[in-house]
Amino acid sequence: MKNDINTKNRAPRNRTMNLSERDSTNFEKKIITLTDNVDTSNIINKTIHQDLFSCIKYLPDSFVDLLFIDPPYNLTKDFGSNKFSEMSSDEYEQWLDSWLCPLRKILKPTASIYICGDWKSSSSIFRTMSKYFKVRNRITWEREKGRGAKINWKNCSEDIWFGTVADDFIFNVDAVMLKRKVTAPYKDDDGKPKDWVQEINGNYRLTHPSNLWTDLTIPFWSMPENTDHPTQKPEKLLAKIILASSKIGDVVFDPFLGSGTTSVVAKKLGRKYCGIEIDARYCCLTEKRLELADVDKSIQGYNDGVFWERNSLNVQRNVNKKEKIISQQDNLLAHVTYGQSTV
């Protein structure tokens, strides 16, 4: 496989993931291509290197619990070996329908569906999704990166449409709580904290998730999850969706897998996974990230079972250090006390 991922000159501290020639050779052996109907066991925890339209017909029925889709938005974009060209809204809507309709067969009756888009493609996604599923919400998330505009508003948000096959579906609200710093620590008449707690590193409140997400960071050069894929989503974004709409052991499927974030996060959170990607390089990057996930299951911004606000990594590290010190002190005290009691 021709590999031009490594041709870029990078700064010494740049942590963007690369593929060596040896990586490409090794990970190519792990990806699969479908040429006939397959059982679920043949594709679980696999990366399928193929055009989506050529393999939908081979996928088994009713095996997916959570479908996450991050399709090309309706703009001209170069994805390396492939390029997507902008089209009219009607044409884009027809293109969405051409793969969303046949993908229905792979979903369980209790499955949930999430589809990503920007302001321009969002209405087309809603109309197409409404034909086949129960649309339940639209999540808008803030992209803190982006170029300014002189004759328009800066584009710094994207949408994720949430839907389900039926009224019976999973939503684990307690698994996606957001930990916020309390700036106005009100107390009740007894002087006790009102809906907040005082912790080692300050005052915090756990809040229920809304459909406006402002705590995400687009992967960039200093983050180990970063790759050269032009539209890579944050692992934290996928963690929110996977924790909310699936259980441990459920199957998460992504038909536009890219560099593998959906599969990687599913693996880190104890779910099964499967994805389709047309670019062999990104398939190999996916497999490399999956291998690394055997050792490192951390997700930046998700710690101790809760999601933290953006730019709070140092606070999280300090909390972990202080908790570790306290735990060591407690163990030492218990050991001393035990020793005295046996004298």
Coordinates of C-alpha atoms in Angstrom, one line a residue:
M1 CA 0.0 0.0 0.0
K2 CA 1.4 3.4 -0.9
N3 CA 1.8 5.3 2.3
D4 CA 2.1 9.1 2.1
I5 CA 1.0 9.8 5.7
N6 CA 4.7 10.1 6.8
T7 CA 5.7 12.6 4.2
K8 CA 4.9 15.6 6.4
N9 CA 7.7 17.2 8.5
R10 CA 6.5 17.4 12.1
A11 CA 7.8 19.3 15.1
P12 CA 9.5 17.2 17.8
R13 CA 6.6 17.6 20.2
N14 CA 3.9 16.8 17.6
R15 CA 2.0 13.7 18.8
T16 CA 0.0 13.1 15.6
M17 CA -0.2 9.4 15.0
N18 CA 1.8 8.1 12.0
L19 CA 2.0 4.9 10.0
S20 CA 5.4 3.4 9.2
E21 CA 5.8 1.1 6.3
R22 CA 6.0 -1.8 8.8
D23 CA 2.8 -0.6 10.4
S24 CA 1.0 -0.6 7.1
T25 CA 2.2 -4.1 6.2
N26 CA 1.2 -5.5 9.6
F27 CA -2.2 -3.8 9.9
E28 CA -3.3 -4.5 6.3
K29 CA -3.5 -8.1 7.4
K30 CA -6.1 -7.3 10.0
I31 CA -8.6 -5.4 7.8
I32 CA -11.2 -7.4 5.8
T33 CA -13.3 -7.0 2.6
L34 CA -16.7 -8.6 2.1
T35 CA -17.5 -10.6 -1.0
D36 CA -20.5 -12.6 0.2
N37 CA -23.1 -12.6 3.0
V38 CA -21.5 -12.9 6.4
D39 CA -22.5 -13.8 10.0
T40 CA -22.2 -11.3 12.8
S41 CA -19.3 -13.3 14.1
N42 CA -17.3 -12.6 10.9
I43 CA -17.4 -8.8 11.3
I44 CA -17.5 -8.1 15.0
N45 CA -14.5 -6.1 16.1
K46 CA -13.3 -5.8 12.5
T47 CA -12.5 -2.9 10.2
I48 CA -13.9 -3.4 6.7
H49 CA -11.9 -1.8 3.9
Q50 CA -14.5 -1.2 1.2
D51 CA -16.9 1.2 -0.4
L52 CA -20.1 1.3 1.6
F53 CA -22.4 0.8 -1.3
S54 CA -20.6 -2.4 -2.4
C55 CA -20.9 -4.1 1.0
I56 CA -24.2 -3.1 2.5
K57 CA -25.9 -6.1 0.9
Y58 CA -23.5 -8.5 2.6
L59 CA -24.1 -7.2 6.1
P60 CA -26.2 -9.3 8.5
D61 CA -29.7 -8.2 9.7
S62 CA -30.5 -6.8 13.1
F63 CA -27.0 -6.9 14.7
V64 CA -26.4 -3.2 15.5
D65 CA -27.4 -1.5 18.8
L66 CA -25.9 1.9 18.0
L67 CA -25.3 3.4 14.6
F68 CA -23.0 6.4 14.5
I69 CA -22.7 8.1 11.1
D70 CA -20.3 11.0 10.3
P71 CA -20.8 11.3 6.5
P72 CA -19.1 13.8 4.2
Y73 CA -20.9 17.1 4.6
N74 CA -22.2 18.8 1.6
L75 CA -19.0 20.6 0.6
T76 CA -16.0 19.9 -1.5
K77 CA -13.5 18.0 0.6
D78 CA -10.3 16.1 -0.1
F79 CA -10.0 12.9 2.1
G80 CA -6.7 11.8 0.6
S81 CA -7.5 9.0 -1.8
N82 CA -11.1 10.2 -2.2
K83 CA -12.7 13.5 -2.8
F84 CA -16.3 14.5 -2.0
S85 CA -17.8 17.3 -4.2
E86 CA -20.5 19.7 -3.2
M87 CA -23.9 19.2 -4.8
S88 CA -27.3 20.8 -4.6
S89 CA -29.4 20.2 -1.5
D90 CA -31.8 17.9 -3.4
E91 CA -28.9 15.8 -4.7
Y92 CA -27.3 15.6 -1.3
E93 CA -30.6 14.5 0.2
Q94 CA -30.9 11.8 -2.4
W95 CA -27.3 10.7 -1.7
L96 CA -28.1 10.4 2.1
D97 CA -31.2 8.4 1.3
S98 CA -29.2 6.0 -1.0
W99 CA -27.3 4.5 2.0
L100 CA -29.4 5.3 5.0
C101 CA -32.5 3.5 3.7
P102 CA -30.6 0.2 3.1
L103 CA -28.7 0.5 6.4
R104 CA -32.0 0.0 8.3
K105 CA -31.8 -3.7 8.0
I106 CA -28.7 -4.0 10.2
L107 CA -30.4 -2.3 13.2
K108 CA -32.0 -4.0 16.1
P109 CA -35.5 -2.9 17.1
T110 CA -34.1 -1.0 20.1
A111 CA -31.2 0.7 18.2
S112 CA -30.3 4.3 18.3
I113 CA -28.9 6.4 15.4
Y114 CA -26.7 9.5 15.4
I115 CA -25.9 11.4 12.2
C116 CA -23.4 14.3 12.1
G117 CA -23.7 17.4 9.9
D118 CA -23.0 21.1 9.6
W119 CA -25.4 24.0 9.2
K120 CA -25.7 23.5 5.4
S121 CA -26.4 19.7 5.5
S122 CA -28.4 19.6 8.7
S123 CA -31.8 20.2 7.2
S124 CA -31.2 17.4 4.6
I125 CA -30.2 15.0 7.3
F126 CA -33.3 15.8 9.3
R127 CA -35.7 15.3 6.4
T128 CA -34.0 12.0 5.3
M129 CA -33.8 10.7 8.9
S130 CA -37.4 11.5 9.6
K131 CA -38.5 9.2 6.8
Y132 CA -37.2 6.1 8.5
F133 CA -36.7 6.9 12.2
K134 CA -38.1 8.7 15.2
V135 CA -36.0 11.9 15.4
R136 CA -35.7 12.8 19.1
N137 CA -33.2 15.6 19.3
R138 CA -30.6 17.7 17.7
I139 CA -27.3 18.1 19.5
T140 CA -25.2 21.2 18.7
W141 CA -21.6 21.2 19.7
E142 CA -19.1 24.0 19.7
R143 CA -15.9 23.7 17.6
E144 CA -13.4 25.9 19.4
K145 CA -11.3 26.0 16.3
G146 CA -12.1 27.7 13.0
R147 CA -11.2 30.6 10.8
G148 CA -12.8 33.9 11.1
A149 CA -15.1 35.4 8.4
K150 CA -15.2 39.0 7.2
I151 CA -18.6 39.0 5.6
N152 CA -20.3 36.2 7.6
W153 CA -20.6 34.8 11.1
K154 CA -17.7 32.5 12.0
N155 CA -18.7 28.9 11.6
C156 CA -17.8 27.2 14.9
S157 CA -20.6 24.7 15.5
E158 CA -21.9 21.3 14.1
D159 CA -25.0 19.3 14.6
I160 CA -25.6 15.7 15.6
W161 CA -29.2 14.4 15.0
F162 CA -30.3 11.7 17.5
G163 CA -33.0 9.2 16.5
T164 CA -34.3 5.7 17.4
V165 CA -35.9 2.9 15.5
A166 CA -38.8 2.7 18.0
D167 CA -40.0 4.0 21.4
D168 CA -38.1 1.3 23.2
F169 CA -34.5 2.4 23.4
I170 CA -31.6 2.9 25.7
F171 CA -30.6 6.2 27.2
N172 CA -28.2 6.1 30.2
V173 CA -28.5 9.7 31.5
D174 CA -26.4 9.0 34.6
A175 CA -23.5 7.8 32.5
V176 CA -23.0 11.1 30.8
M177 CA -23.0 13.6 33.6
L178 CA -20.9 16.8 33.2
K179 CA -18.8 18.1 36.1
R180 CA -18.8 21.9 36.2
K181 CA -16.9 24.3 38.4
V182 CA -19.3 26.2 40.7
T183 CA -18.7 30.0 40.5
A184 CA -21.6 30.9 42.8
P185 CA -21.5 28.3 45.6
Y186 CA -25.0 28.9 47.2
K187 CA -25.8 27.3 50.5
D188 CA -29.2 26.4 52.1
D189 CA -30.6 27.7 55.3
D190 CA -28.5 25.2 57.3
G191 CA -25.3 26.4 55.6
K192 CA -24.9 23.3 53.6
P193 CA -23.9 23.3 49.9
K194 CA -26.9 23.6 47.6
D195 CA -26.6 21.1 44.7
W196 CA -22.8 21.2 44.8
V197 CA -19.9 19.6 46.7
Q198 CA -16.6 20.9 48.0
E199 CA -13.7 18.8 46.7
I200 CA -10.0 18.8 47.0
N201 CA -9.5 21.1 44.0
G202 CA -12.6 23.4 44.4
N203 CA -16.4 23.4 44.3
Y204 CA -18.1 21.3 41.7
R205 CA -21.6 20.4 40.5
L206 CA -22.7 17.3 38.5
T207 CA -25.2 18.4 35.8
H208 CA -27.4 16.4 33.5
P209 CA -26.4 16.5 29.8
S210 CA -28.1 19.0 27.5
N211 CA -28.2 19.1 23.7
L212 CA -25.7 22.0 23.7
W213 CA -22.1 20.7 24.1
T214 CA -19.4 23.3 24.8
D215 CA -16.8 21.0 26.5
L216 CA -15.2 19.4 23.4
T217 CA -11.8 19.9 21.9
I218 CA -11.0 19.2 18.3
P219 CA -8.0 16.8 18.1
F220 CA -4.8 18.7 17.4
W221 CA -1.1 18.1 17.2
S222 CA -0.4 17.7 21.0
M223 CA -3.1 15.1 21.6
P224 CA -2.2 11.5 21.2
E225 CA -5.5 10.7 19.6
N226 CA -4.8 13.1 16.7
T227 CA -4.4 11.8 13.1
D228 CA -4.2 13.4 9.7
H229 CA -7.8 12.7 8.9
P230 CA -9.4 16.0 7.9
T231 CA -12.7 15.6 9.8
Q232 CA -11.7 13.5 12.8
K233 CA -14.1 13.8 15.7
P234 CA -12.9 13.9 19.4
E235 CA -12.9 10.7 21.4
K236 CA -14.8 12.5 24.0
L237 CA -17.7 13.2 21.6
L238 CA -18.0 9.5 20.8
A239 CA -17.8 8.6 24.5
K240 CA -20.8 10.7 25.3
I241 CA -22.9 9.0 22.6
I242 CA -21.7 5.5 23.3
L243 CA -22.2 5.7 27.0
A244 CA -25.6 7.3 26.7
S245 CA -27.1 5.0 24.0
S246 CA -25.5 1.5 24.5
K247 CA -24.6 -1.0 27.2
I248 CA -21.4 -2.9 27.8
G249 CA -21.2 -5.7 25.1
D250 CA -23.5 -3.9 22.6
V251 CA -22.5 -3.5 19.0
V252 CA -21.5 0.0 17.7
F253 CA -21.4 0.4 13.9
D254 CA -19.9 3.2 11.9
P255 CA -20.2 3.1 8.0
F256 CA -17.9 6.1 7.5
L257 CA -15.2 5.1 10.0
G258 CA -12.4 7.5 8.9
S259 CA -9.4 7.0 11.2
G260 CA -11.4 4.8 13.6
T261 CA -12.5 7.0 16.5
T262 CA -15.8 5.2 16.9
S263 CA -14.3 1.7 17.0
V264 CA -11.5 2.9 19.4
V265 CA -13.9 4.5 21.9
A266 CA -16.3 1.6 21.7
K267 CA -13.4 -0.8 22.6
K268 CA -12.2 1.4 25.4
L269 CA -15.7 1.4 26.9
G270 CA -16.3 -2.3 26.6
R271 CA -18.5 -2.4 23.6
K272 CA -18.2 -4.4 20.4
Y273 CA -17.6 -2.6 17.2
C274 CA -17.5 -2.7 13.4
G275 CA -16.8 0.0 10.8
I276 CA -16.4 0.5 7.1
E277 CA -13.8 2.8 5.5
I278 CA -12.9 3.1 1.9
D279 CA -9.3 4.4 2.4
A280 CA -6.8 1.7 3.2
R281 CA -4.5 4.1 5.1
Y282 CA -7.2 5.1 7.5
C283 CA -8.1 1.5 8.0
C284 CA -4.6 0.8 9.1
L285 CA -4.6 3.8 11.3
T286 CA -7.7 2.5 12.9
E287 CA -6.1 -0.9 13.6
K288 CA -3.0 0.8 15.1
R289 CA -5.2 2.9 17.4
L290 CA -7.2 -0.2 18.4
E291 CA -4.0 -2.0 19.3
L292 CA -2.9 0.9 21.4
A293 CA -6.3 0.9 23.2
D294 CA -5.4 -2.5 24.7
V295 CA -2.8 -0.6 26.8
D296 CA -4.3 2.9 27.2
K297 CA -8.1 3.1 27.7
S298 CA -8.0 6.8 28.7
I299 CA -10.3 9.3 27.0
Q300 CA -9.3 12.9 27.3
G301 CA -12.0 14.9 29.2
Y302 CA -13.6 11.8 30.7
N303 CA -12.3 10.8 34.1
D304 CA -13.7 9.0 37.1
G305 CA -17.0 8.3 35.4
V306 CA -17.8 11.9 34.5
F307 CA -17.1 14.4 31.8
W308 CA -15.1 17.5 32.6
E309 CA -15.2 20.9 31.1
R310 CA -12.8 21.9 28.4
N311 CA -9.3 22.9 29.4
S312 CA -9.5 21.2 32.8
L313 CA -6.9 18.5 32.2
N314 CA -4.4 19.9 34.7
V315 CA -7.2 20.0 37.3
Q316 CA -8.0 16.4 36.7
R317 CA -4.4 15.4 37.0
N318 CA -4.0 17.3 40.3
V319 CA -7.2 15.7 41.7
N320 CA -5.8 12.3 40.8
K321 CA -2.5 13.0 42.4
K322 CA -4.1 14.3 45.6
E323 CA -6.5 11.4 45.8
K324 CA -3.5 9.0 45.3
I325 CA -1.6 10.8 48.1
I326 CA -4.6 10.7 50.4
S327 CA -5.1 7.0 49.7
Q328 CA -1.5 6.3 50.4
Q329 CA -1.7 8.2 53.7
D330 CA -4.9 6.3 54.7
N331 CA -3.2 3.0 53.9
L332 CA -0.2 4.0 56.0
L333 CA -2.3 5.1 58.9
A334 CA -4.3 1.9 58.7
H335 CA -1.0 -0.1 58.7
V336 CA 0.3 1.8 61.7
T337 CA -3.0 1.4 63.6
Y338 CA -3.1 -2.3 62.8
G339 CA 0.5 -2.7 64.0
Q340 CA -0.2 -0.9 67.3
S341 CA -3.3 -3.0 67.9
T342 CA -1.3 -6.2 67.6
V343 CA 1.5 -5.2 70.0

